[in-house]
Amino acid sequence: EVQLLESGGGLVQPGGSLRLSCAASGFTFSNYFMSWVRQAPGKGLEWVSVISGGGSSTYYADSVKGRFTISRDNSKNTLYLQINSLRAEDTAVYYCAKRAADGLKYFDYWGQGTLVTVSS
Amino acid sequence: QTVVTQEPSFSVSPGGTVTLTCALSSGSVSTSYYPSWYQQTPGQAPRTLIFSTNTRSSGVPDRFSGSILGNKAALTITGAQADDESDYYCVLYMGSGIWVFGGGTKLTVL
């Protein structure tokens, strides 16, 4: 059974940093692109970033480029999102999502999310 | 900047049929954008419904179907049930590793 478990969220001051983690199990982690998607309170889903299975290719939404860094440790089956220079508008639930097999461009499994609150 | 537009809200009667759409700010949605659809209830993670325009994810009832209607992607619910009351999101793959979600449609069944 595929499981994705996010952690690392919390309350952080504006300008601060945070690293989110997503522990994956139930599939061969290194074979799949993985993504982060966020949802601000009461708002819709926003795609944030994706990383290839080996970690060599990364892509970001324009809204986070330069402040967010996606990475992975395939030896630990864990996905990360480093968030720097946090702003109030980064307040959101952050979901990790597994991208389906190559050629099927959609997200087939989602974690339950971790809440990041940016406030002084 | 690419914007993906969905109806903010929609209402359907139990047993009725509703079609939600997903449009691009510039241009037409085609299968090349690999439109997929997700259902989300409050406090829950999204659930995958439809991928690659019209393929139902495992376990999704056949009352959910996807298509291209004109220049938009569409999600049709035939025989709506009370527990279909949710938020529905489409997402398009723009190429070069980039996805864009629509703003979501809040569906009310009453």
Short mmCIF file of C-alpha atoms in Angstrom, two decimals:
data_model
loop_
_atom_site.label_atom_id
_atom_site.label_comp_id
_atom_site.label_asym_id
_atom_site.label_seq_id
_atom_site.Cartn_x
_atom_site.Cartn_y
_atom_site.Cartn_z
CA GLU A 1 0.00 0.00 0.00
CA VAL A 2 1.36 3.39 -0.99
CA GLN A 3 1.75 5.77 1.92
CA LEU A 4 3.01 9.33 1.97
CA LEU A 5 3.52 11.01 5.33
CA GLU A 6 4.44 14.67 5.51
CA SER A 7 6.06 16.34 8.49
CA GLY A 8 7.95 19.47 9.42
CA GLY A 9 5.18 22.04 9.31
CA GLY A 10 4.60 24.55 12.06
CA LEU A 11 4.50 28.19 13.00
CA VAL A 12 7.35 30.29 11.65
CA GLN A 13 8.01 34.01 11.54
CA PRO A 14 8.12 35.95 8.30
CA GLY A 15 11.56 35.69 6.75
CA GLY A 16 12.20 32.37 8.44
CA SER A 17 12.93 28.96 6.98
CA LEU A 18 11.48 25.51 7.24
CA ARG A 19 12.17 22.09 5.80
CA LEU A 20 9.27 19.82 5.05
CA SER A 21 9.67 16.07 4.70
CA CYS A 22 7.57 13.39 3.06
CA ALA A 23 8.28 9.77 4.00
CA ALA A 24 7.20 7.39 1.28
CA SER A 25 6.50 3.67 1.43
CA GLY A 26 4.77 0.95 -0.55
CA PHE A 27 6.47 1.62 -3.89
CA THR A 28 9.93 1.91 -5.41
CA PHE A 29 10.49 5.53 -4.49
CA SER A 30 13.43 6.20 -6.79
CA ASN A 31 11.40 5.24 -9.87
CA TYR A 32 8.91 8.09 -9.58
CA PHE A 33 8.73 11.83 -9.94
CA MET A 34 7.44 13.41 -6.74
CA SER A 35 5.71 16.74 -6.28
CA TRP A 36 4.64 19.27 -3.67
CA VAL A 37 1.22 20.90 -3.88
CA ARG A 38 -0.04 23.48 -1.41
CA GLN A 39 -3.40 24.85 -0.37
CA ALA A 40 -3.82 28.14 1.45
CA PRO A 41 -6.65 28.26 4.00
CA GLY A 42 -9.98 28.35 2.19
CA LYS A 43 -8.27 28.45 -1.21
CA GLY A 44 -7.60 26.07 -4.05
CA LEU A 45 -4.74 23.73 -4.81
CA GLU A 46 -1.50 25.21 -6.15
CA TRP A 47 1.22 23.11 -7.72
CA VAL A 48 4.59 24.06 -6.20
CA SER A 49 7.39 21.84 -7.46
CA VAL A 50 8.37 18.46 -8.89
CA ILE A 51 11.55 16.38 -8.87
CA SER A 52 12.58 13.48 -11.05
CA GLY A 53 13.15 10.02 -9.66
CA GLY A 54 16.92 10.37 -9.57
CA GLY A 55 16.75 13.94 -8.37
CA SER A 56 18.59 15.49 -11.29
CA SER A 57 15.63 17.44 -12.68
CA THR A 58 13.59 19.91 -10.69
CA TYR A 59 10.85 22.35 -11.67
CA TYR A 60 9.09 25.10 -9.76
CA ALA A 61 6.06 27.31 -9.98
CA ASP A 62 6.99 30.93 -10.67
CA SER A 63 5.51 31.94 -7.31
CA VAL A 64 8.16 30.01 -5.36
CA LYS A 65 11.14 29.98 -7.70
CA GLY A 66 14.29 31.09 -5.95
CA ARG A 67 12.91 30.57 -2.42
CA PHE A 68 11.89 26.92 -2.43
CA THR A 69 14.16 23.94 -3.07
CA ILE A 70 12.88 20.44 -3.68
CA SER A 71 15.16 17.48 -3.06
CA ARG A 72 15.01 13.80 -2.24
CA ASP A 73 17.03 11.10 -0.52
CA ASN A 74 16.25 7.84 -2.26
CA SER A 75 18.20 5.87 0.34
CA LYS A 76 15.70 7.10 2.92
CA ASN A 77 12.63 7.12 0.64
CA THR A 78 12.09 10.72 1.63
CA LEU A 79 11.12 13.86 -0.28
CA TYR A 80 11.99 17.31 1.02
CA LEU A 81 10.97 20.91 0.47
CA GLN A 82 13.25 23.62 1.83
CA ILE A 83 11.32 26.87 2.18
CA ASN A 84 13.27 30.09 2.74
CA SER A 85 12.31 33.74 3.16
CA LEU A 86 8.84 32.74 4.25
CA ARG A 87 5.98 35.13 3.62
CA ALA A 88 2.47 35.30 4.99
CA GLU A 89 1.16 34.09 1.63
CA ASP A 90 3.13 30.86 2.04
CA THR A 91 0.74 29.87 4.83
CA ALA A 92 -0.84 26.66 3.57
CA VAL A 93 -1.21 22.94 3.92
CA TYR A 94 1.60 21.37 1.94
CA TYR A 95 0.86 18.02 0.33
CA CYS A 96 3.35 15.68 -1.23
CA ALA A 97 2.06 13.78 -4.21
CA LYS A 98 3.42 10.88 -6.19
CA ARG A 99 3.38 11.34 -9.92
CA ALA A 100 2.11 8.33 -11.80
CA ALA A 101 4.32 6.25 -14.05
CA ASP A 102 6.09 8.00 -16.88
CA GLY A 103 3.74 8.86 -19.72
CA LEU A 104 0.83 9.15 -17.31
CA LYS A 105 1.11 12.73 -16.21
CA TYR A 106 -1.04 12.97 -13.12
CA PHE A 107 -0.79 12.54 -9.36
CA ASP A 108 -1.97 9.13 -8.25
CA TYR A 109 -1.30 9.26 -4.50
CA TRP A 110 -1.38 12.10 -2.00
CA GLY A 111 -0.26 12.52 1.58
CA GLN A 112 -2.45 14.04 4.27
CA GLY A 113 -0.50 17.29 4.32
CA THR A 114 1.43 19.37 6.82
CA LEU A 115 0.38 22.88 7.82
CA VAL A 116 2.80 25.77 7.56
CA THR A 117 1.75 28.99 9.26
CA VAL A 118 3.77 32.13 8.67
CA SER A 119 3.01 34.75 11.29
CA SER A 120 4.73 37.00 13.75
CA GLN B 1 1.03 33.63 -17.09
CA THR B 2 -1.19 30.66 -17.71
CA VAL B 3 -4.50 30.64 -15.89
CA VAL B 4 -6.77 27.61 -15.69
CA THR B 5 -10.39 28.51 -15.05
CA GLN B 6 -13.17 26.46 -13.48
CA GLU B 7 -16.68 27.43 -12.45
CA PRO B 8 -16.44 28.64 -8.82
CA SER B 9 -19.59 26.81 -7.87
CA PHE B 10 -22.26 24.53 -9.25
CA SER B 11 -25.40 22.96 -7.94
CA VAL B 12 -27.02 19.69 -8.93
CA SER B 13 -30.06 17.79 -7.72
CA PRO B 14 -29.66 14.27 -6.41
CA GLY B 15 -29.81 11.92 -9.37
CA GLY B 16 -29.06 14.73 -11.79
CA THR B 17 -26.21 15.26 -14.20
CA VAL B 18 -23.65 18.02 -14.00
CA THR B 19 -20.68 18.91 -16.16
CA LEU B 20 -17.80 20.88 -14.70
CA THR B 21 -15.31 22.46 -17.07
CA CYS B 22 -11.65 23.43 -17.13
CA ALA B 23 -10.49 26.15 -19.50
CA LEU B 24 -7.21 27.79 -20.46
CA SER B 25 -6.76 31.54 -20.37
CA SER B 26 -5.26 31.35 -23.82
CA GLY B 27 -5.95 28.56 -26.20
CA SER B 28 -7.86 25.32 -26.10
CA VAL B 29 -7.47 22.42 -23.73
CA SER B 30 -6.57 19.25 -25.57
CA THR B 31 -5.48 15.76 -24.60
CA SER B 32 -1.91 17.00 -24.90
CA TYR B 33 -2.38 18.77 -21.59
CA TYR B 34 -3.19 15.43 -19.89
CA PRO B 35 -6.13 16.91 -17.96
CA SER B 36 -6.79 15.21 -14.65
CA TRP B 37 -9.47 15.74 -12.02
CA TYR B 38 -9.38 15.53 -8.24
CA GLN B 39 -12.09 15.50 -5.61
CA GLN B 40 -11.54 17.06 -2.20
CA THR B 41 -13.75 17.24 0.84
CA PRO B 42 -12.98 19.67 3.69
CA GLY B 43 -9.99 18.67 5.77
CA GLN B 44 -9.06 15.79 3.48
CA ALA B 45 -6.36 15.23 0.92
CA PRO B 46 -7.37 15.29 -2.74
CA ARG B 47 -8.56 12.06 -4.30
CA THR B 48 -7.72 11.25 -7.90
CA LEU B 49 -10.80 10.78 -10.08
CA ILE B 50 -9.82 11.06 -13.74
CA PHE B 51 -6.50 11.15 -15.56
CA SER B 52 -5.37 11.50 -19.16
CA THR B 53 -8.64 13.26 -20.01
CA ASN B 54 -11.01 10.34 -19.58
CA THR B 55 -9.50 7.43 -17.63
CA ARG B 56 -11.07 6.73 -14.27
CA SER B 57 -8.72 6.08 -11.40
CA SER B 58 -9.02 2.76 -9.59
CA GLY B 59 -12.16 2.51 -7.50
CA VAL B 60 -13.85 5.58 -8.95
CA PRO B 61 -17.53 4.96 -9.76
CA ASP B 62 -18.50 5.02 -13.41
CA ARG B 63 -20.86 7.92 -12.81
CA PHE B 64 -17.73 10.07 -13.11
CA SER B 65 -16.45 10.60 -16.63
CA GLY B 66 -13.98 12.92 -18.31
CA SER B 67 -13.88 14.35 -21.78
CA ILE B 68 -12.93 17.29 -23.97
CA LEU B 69 -15.95 19.46 -24.70
CA GLY B 70 -15.23 22.08 -27.29
CA ASN B 71 -12.09 23.84 -26.10
CA LYS B 72 -12.31 22.72 -22.47
CA ALA B 73 -11.71 19.64 -20.38
CA ALA B 74 -14.86 18.43 -18.70
CA LEU B 75 -15.87 16.28 -15.76
CA THR B 76 -19.38 14.89 -15.89
CA ILE B 77 -21.16 13.36 -12.94
CA THR B 78 -24.19 11.32 -14.01
CA GLY B 79 -26.65 10.44 -11.27
CA ALA B 80 -25.18 12.70 -8.63
CA GLN B 81 -25.25 11.47 -5.06
CA ALA B 82 -25.16 13.35 -1.80
CA ASP B 83 -21.59 12.32 -1.08
CA ASP B 84 -20.45 13.84 -4.38
CA GLU B 85 -20.77 17.21 -2.66
CA SER B 86 -17.11 18.27 -2.71
CA ASP B 87 -14.60 20.57 -4.29
CA TYR B 88 -13.36 19.48 -7.70
CA TYR B 89 -10.05 20.51 -9.21
CA CYS B 90 -8.63 20.05 -12.65
CA VAL B 91 -4.94 20.26 -13.39
CA LEU B 92 -3.22 20.60 -16.73
CA TYR B 93 0.32 19.58 -17.60
CA MET B 94 1.87 22.53 -19.40
CA GLY B 95 5.06 20.75 -20.43
CA SER B 96 8.60 21.31 -19.19
CA GLY B 97 7.68 19.83 -15.84
CA ILE B 98 5.05 22.44 -15.05
CA TRP B 99 1.50 21.82 -13.85
CA VAL B 100 -1.26 24.37 -13.32
CA PHE B 101 -4.34 23.74 -11.19
CA GLY B 102 -7.67 25.32 -11.84
CA GLY B 103 -9.27 27.35 -9.09
CA GLY B 104 -11.68 24.55 -8.22
CA THR B 105 -15.44 24.13 -8.33
CA LYS B 106 -17.52 23.77 -5.21
CA LEU B 107 -20.29 21.33 -6.03
CA THR B 108 -23.48 21.35 -4.00
CA VAL B 109 -25.93 18.47 -4.22
CA LEU B 110 -29.39 19.57 -3.17
#
